[in-house]
mmCIF file of C-alpha atoms in Angstrom:
data_model
loop_
_atom_site.group_PDB
_atom_site.id
_atom_site.type_symbol
_atom_site.label_atom_id
_atom_site.label_comp_id
_atom_site.label_asym_id
_atom_site.label_seq_id
_atom_site.Cartn_x
_atom_site.Cartn_y
_atom_site.Cartn_z
ATOM 1 C CA MET A 369 -2.107 11.742 -24.881
ATOM 2 C CA ILE A 370 -0.235 9.051 -26.773
ATOM 3 C CA ARG A 371 -1.632 8.414 -30.256
ATOM 4 C CA PHE A 372 -1.788 4.955 -31.778
ATOM 5 C CA PRO A 373 -2.548 5.497 -35.485
ATOM 6 C CA SER A 374 -3.894 1.998 -36.163
ATOM 7 C CA LEU A 375 -5.950 1.627 -32.968
ATOM 8 C CA PRO A 376 -9.263 3.250 -32.068
ATOM 9 C CA THR A 377 -9.039 5.885 -29.326
ATOM 10 C CA ARG A 378 -10.826 3.762 -26.721
ATOM 11 C CA THR A 379 -8.454 0.839 -27.280
ATOM 12 C CA ALA A 380 -5.443 3.166 -27.108
ATOM 13 C CA ARG A 381 -6.606 4.578 -23.767
ATOM 14 C CA LEU A 382 -7.109 1.076 -22.371
ATOM 15 C CA ALA A 383 -3.619 0.054 -23.530
ATOM 16 C CA VAL A 384 -2.060 3.107 -21.864
ATOM 17 C CA ALA A 385 -4.006 2.428 -18.637
ATOM 18 C CA VAL A 386 -2.868 -1.198 -18.538
ATOM 19 C CA VAL A 387 0.784 -0.273 -19.176
ATOM 20 C CA ALA A 388 0.641 2.463 -16.509
ATOM 21 C CA GLY A 389 -0.911 0.009 -14.061
ATOM 22 C CA LEU A 390 1.761 -2.584 -14.731
ATOM 23 C CA LEU A 391 4.526 -0.001 -14.278
ATOM 24 C CA SER A 392 3.074 1.111 -10.943
ATOM 25 C CA ILE A 393 2.962 -2.521 -9.808
ATOM 26 C CA ALA A 394 6.587 -3.030 -10.780
ATOM 27 C CA ALA A 395 7.910 -0.083 -8.729
ATOM 28 C CA PRO A 396 6.507 0.000 -5.184
ATOM 29 C CA ALA A 397 7.719 2.836 -2.966
ATOM 30 C CA ALA A 398 8.731 0.606 -0.023
ATOM 31 C CA ARG A 399 9.524 -3.078 0.223
ATOM 32 C CA ALA A 400 7.834 -5.180 2.876
ATOM 33 C CA GLU A 401 9.250 -8.168 4.678
ATOM 34 C CA GLU A 402 6.908 -10.892 5.861
ATOM 35 C CA ILE A 403 6.866 -11.238 9.648
ATOM 36 C CA GLY A 404 4.375 -14.103 9.902
ATOM 37 C CA SER A 405 0.964 -15.449 8.983
ATOM 38 C CA VAL A 406 -1.939 -17.509 10.297
ATOM 39 C CA ASP A 407 -4.154 -19.836 8.278
ATOM 40 C CA THR A 408 -7.852 -18.980 8.290
ATOM 41 C CA VAL A 409 -9.327 -21.572 5.890
ATOM 42 C CA PHE A 410 -7.925 -24.981 4.933
ATOM 43 C CA LYS A 411 -7.772 -25.582 1.166
ATOM 44 C CA LEU A 412 -7.310 -29.134 -0.095
ATOM 45 C CA LEU A 413 -5.723 -27.900 -3.336
ATOM 46 C CA GLY A 414 -3.309 -24.971 -3.224
ATOM 47 C CA PRO A 415 -2.257 -22.849 -0.249
ATOM 48 C CA ASN A 416 -4.667 -22.089 2.601
ATOM 49 C CA HIS A 417 -6.393 -18.714 2.959
ATOM 50 C CA LYS A 418 -4.410 -16.707 5.499
ATOM 51 C CA ILE A 419 -3.801 -13.409 7.216
ATOM 52 C CA VAL A 420 -0.274 -12.120 6.564
ATOM 53 C CA ILE A 421 1.681 -9.566 8.617
ATOM 54 C CA ASP A 422 4.424 -7.574 6.873
ATOM 55 C CA ALA A 423 6.755 -4.827 8.099
ATOM 56 C CA PHE A 424 8.216 -1.928 6.125
ATOM 57 C CA ASP A 425 10.124 1.241 6.943
ATOM 58 C CA ASP A 426 8.978 4.638 5.693
ATOM 59 C CA PRO A 427 11.331 5.177 2.721
ATOM 60 C CA ASP A 428 11.548 8.954 3.270
ATOM 61 C CA ILE A 429 11.470 9.223 7.059
ATOM 62 C CA PRO A 430 14.013 7.063 8.886
ATOM 63 C CA GLY A 431 12.833 6.229 12.378
ATOM 64 C CA VAL A 432 9.295 5.124 11.398
ATOM 65 C CA ALA A 433 8.295 1.506 10.838
ATOM 66 C CA CYS A 434 4.856 0.162 9.895
ATOM 67 C CA HIS A 435 3.256 -3.251 10.224
ATOM 68 C CA ILE A 436 0.356 -4.135 7.967
ATOM 69 C CA SER A 437 -1.900 -7.194 8.074
ATOM 70 C CA ARG A 438 -4.208 -8.305 5.310
ATOM 71 C CA ALA A 439 -5.965 -11.352 3.942
ATOM 72 C CA ARG A 440 -4.306 -13.473 1.274
ATOM 73 C CA THR A 441 -6.536 -15.739 -0.811
ATOM 74 C CA GLY A 442 -5.375 -19.327 -1.175
ATOM 75 C CA GLY A 443 -6.622 -22.223 -3.233
ATOM 76 C CA ILE A 444 -5.610 -22.901 -6.804
ATOM 77 C CA LYS A 445 -6.221 -19.326 -7.997
ATOM 78 C CA GLY A 446 -4.351 -17.878 -5.025
ATOM 79 C CA GLY A 447 -1.419 -20.217 -5.558
ATOM 80 C CA LEU A 448 -1.174 -19.146 -9.194
ATOM 81 C CA GLY A 449 -1.500 -15.434 -8.337
ATOM 82 C CA LEU A 450 -4.857 -15.111 -10.129
ATOM 83 C CA ALA A 451 -7.135 -14.564 -7.101
ATOM 84 C CA GLU A 452 -8.363 -11.137 -6.041
ATOM 85 C CA ASP A 453 -7.664 -10.515 -2.361
ATOM 86 C CA THR A 454 -10.166 -8.632 -0.218
ATOM 87 C CA ALA A 455 -9.796 -4.930 0.575
ATOM 88 C CA ASP A 456 -9.482 -5.601 4.321
ATOM 89 C CA ALA A 457 -6.218 -4.387 5.887
ATOM 90 C CA SER A 458 -5.009 -3.104 9.226
ATOM 91 C CA ILE A 459 -1.965 -0.894 9.843
ATOM 92 C CA ALA A 460 0.114 0.148 12.858
ATOM 93 C CA CYS A 461 3.067 2.542 12.571
ATOM 94 C CA ARG A 462 5.489 3.529 15.332
ATOM 95 C CA GLN A 463 8.547 5.664 15.933
ATOM 96 C CA VAL A 464 11.515 3.282 16.194
ATOM 97 C CA GLY A 465 14.354 5.813 16.102
ATOM 98 C CA PRO A 466 15.083 9.525 15.752
ATOM 99 C CA ILE A 467 12.857 11.257 13.185
ATOM 100 C CA GLU A 468 14.010 14.130 10.993
ATOM 101 C CA LEU A 469 11.253 15.381 8.719
ATOM 102 C CA PRO A 470 12.345 16.201 5.158
ATOM 103 C CA LYS A 471 11.843 19.786 3.976
ATOM 104 C CA ASN A 472 9.745 18.732 0.969
ATOM 105 C CA LEU A 473 7.302 16.645 3.052
ATOM 106 C CA LYS A 474 3.837 16.595 1.470
ATOM 107 C CA LYS A 475 1.217 17.586 4.008
ATOM 108 C CA ARG A 476 -2.336 17.793 2.709
ATOM 109 C CA ASP A 477 -2.330 15.665 -0.449
ATOM 110 C CA GLY A 478 -0.451 12.777 1.084
ATOM 111 C CA GLU A 479 2.299 10.719 -0.437
ATOM 112 C CA SER A 480 2.127 7.070 -1.424
ATOM 113 C CA ILE A 481 4.868 5.154 0.403
ATOM 114 C CA PHE A 482 3.804 1.527 -0.110
ATOM 115 C CA SER A 483 1.908 -0.347 -2.798
ATOM 116 C CA GLU A 484 1.103 -4.020 -3.316
ATOM 117 C CA ARG A 485 -1.017 -5.692 -5.962
ATOM 118 C CA ARG A 486 -4.143 -7.447 -4.676
ATOM 119 C CA SER A 487 -5.248 -8.932 -8.003
ATOM 120 C CA LEU A 488 -3.584 -9.793 -11.289
ATOM 121 C CA ILE A 489 -3.802 -6.253 -12.730
ATOM 122 C CA PHE A 490 -6.455 -3.874 -11.448
ATOM 123 C CA LYS A 491 -6.451 -3.822 -7.614
ATOM 124 C CA LYS A 492 -3.764 -2.420 -5.267
ATOM 125 C CA LEU A 493 -3.292 -2.023 -1.533
ATOM 126 C CA GLN A 494 -1.691 1.339 -0.814
ATOM 127 C CA VAL A 495 -0.314 3.193 2.195
ATOM 128 C CA VAL A 496 -0.327 6.986 2.018
ATOM 129 C CA ARG A 497 1.452 9.274 4.486
ATOM 130 C CA PHE A 498 0.068 12.633 5.623
ATOM 131 C CA TYR A 499 1.570 15.181 8.031
ATOM 132 C CA ASP A 500 -0.482 17.103 10.598
ATOM 133 C CA GLU A 501 1.769 20.088 11.190
ATOM 134 C CA LYS A 502 -0.353 21.562 14.012
ATOM 135 C CA ARG A 503 -0.015 18.355 16.069
ATOM 136 C CA ASN A 504 3.455 17.388 14.730
ATOM 137 C CA THR A 505 2.082 13.960 13.815
ATOM 138 C CA LEU A 506 2.565 11.639 10.844
ATOM 139 C CA ILE A 507 -0.592 9.821 9.708
ATOM 140 C CA TYR A 508 -0.486 6.600 7.690
ATOM 141 C CA MET A 509 -3.625 5.414 5.889
ATOM 142 C CA SER A 510 -4.039 2.030 4.197
ATOM 143 C CA TYR A 511 -6.717 1.414 1.549
ATOM 144 C CA SER A 512 -7.402 -0.589 -1.601
ATOM 145 C CA ASP A 513 -8.138 0.876 -4.996
ATOM 146 C CA ARG A 514 -9.023 -0.372 -8.442
ATOM 147 C CA VAL A 515 -8.817 1.169 -11.888
ATOM 148 C CA ILE A 516 -12.631 1.260 -12.072
ATOM 149 C CA GLU A 517 -13.915 1.294 -8.488
ATOM 150 C CA GLY A 518 -12.078 1.370 -5.147
ATOM 151 C CA SER A 519 -13.194 0.362 -1.684
ATOM 152 C CA PRO A 520 -14.072 2.648 1.233
ATOM 153 C CA LYS A 521 -12.418 0.179 3.656
ATOM 154 C CA ASN A 522 -9.405 1.857 5.228
ATOM 155 C CA ALA A 523 -7.318 2.008 8.389
ATOM 156 C CA ILE A 524 -5.069 4.688 9.882
ATOM 157 C CA SER A 525 -2.186 4.847 12.311
ATOM 158 C CA THR A 526 -0.582 7.964 13.755
ATOM 159 C CA VAL A 527 3.003 8.602 14.831
ATOM 160 C CA PRO A 528 3.598 11.673 17.002
ATOM 161 C CA VAL A 529 7.071 13.013 16.219
ATOM 162 C CA MET A 530 8.881 12.925 19.578
ATOM 163 C CA PRO A 531 12.473 13.497 20.686
ATOM 164 C CA TRP A 532 14.444 10.239 20.706
ATOM 165 C CA ALA A 533 16.646 9.494 23.699
ATOM 166 C CA LYS A 534 20.182 8.437 22.784
ATOM 167 C CA PRO A 535 21.493 5.359 24.616
#
């Protein structure tokens, strides 16, 4: 544990947690590109509430692409980046090319491949990849978490690893 001589232990732990959270926000595993969105609620001031669809490729397994949709809060707070978005998200992943599984692929514990902040500091949307060796299938799970309390809302998508026909 890092020691801060002039700060009480509780304050030091909070400072370390905030810095760690900010560092994890700054370095997501995969980058998403926005595909499109639909407005769900008109807001007179600031952007409308909407559902956004993004796409990203698995950074460790070429040949797999995922699409994720989630709510984005509008209004003044949303426009300034201060609103907390809901934990609702949906994910669909598909094989889009030949897949070669890496030798160091995590199986049971999963591996975080995508992360996006859903509030100013404490809430994140994450996508974790698992591998079901018996069925030769990749499993992608999306969920939201917080420093204090996460949400049980989640979604999964599976990608059976299949031979890819060459054109």
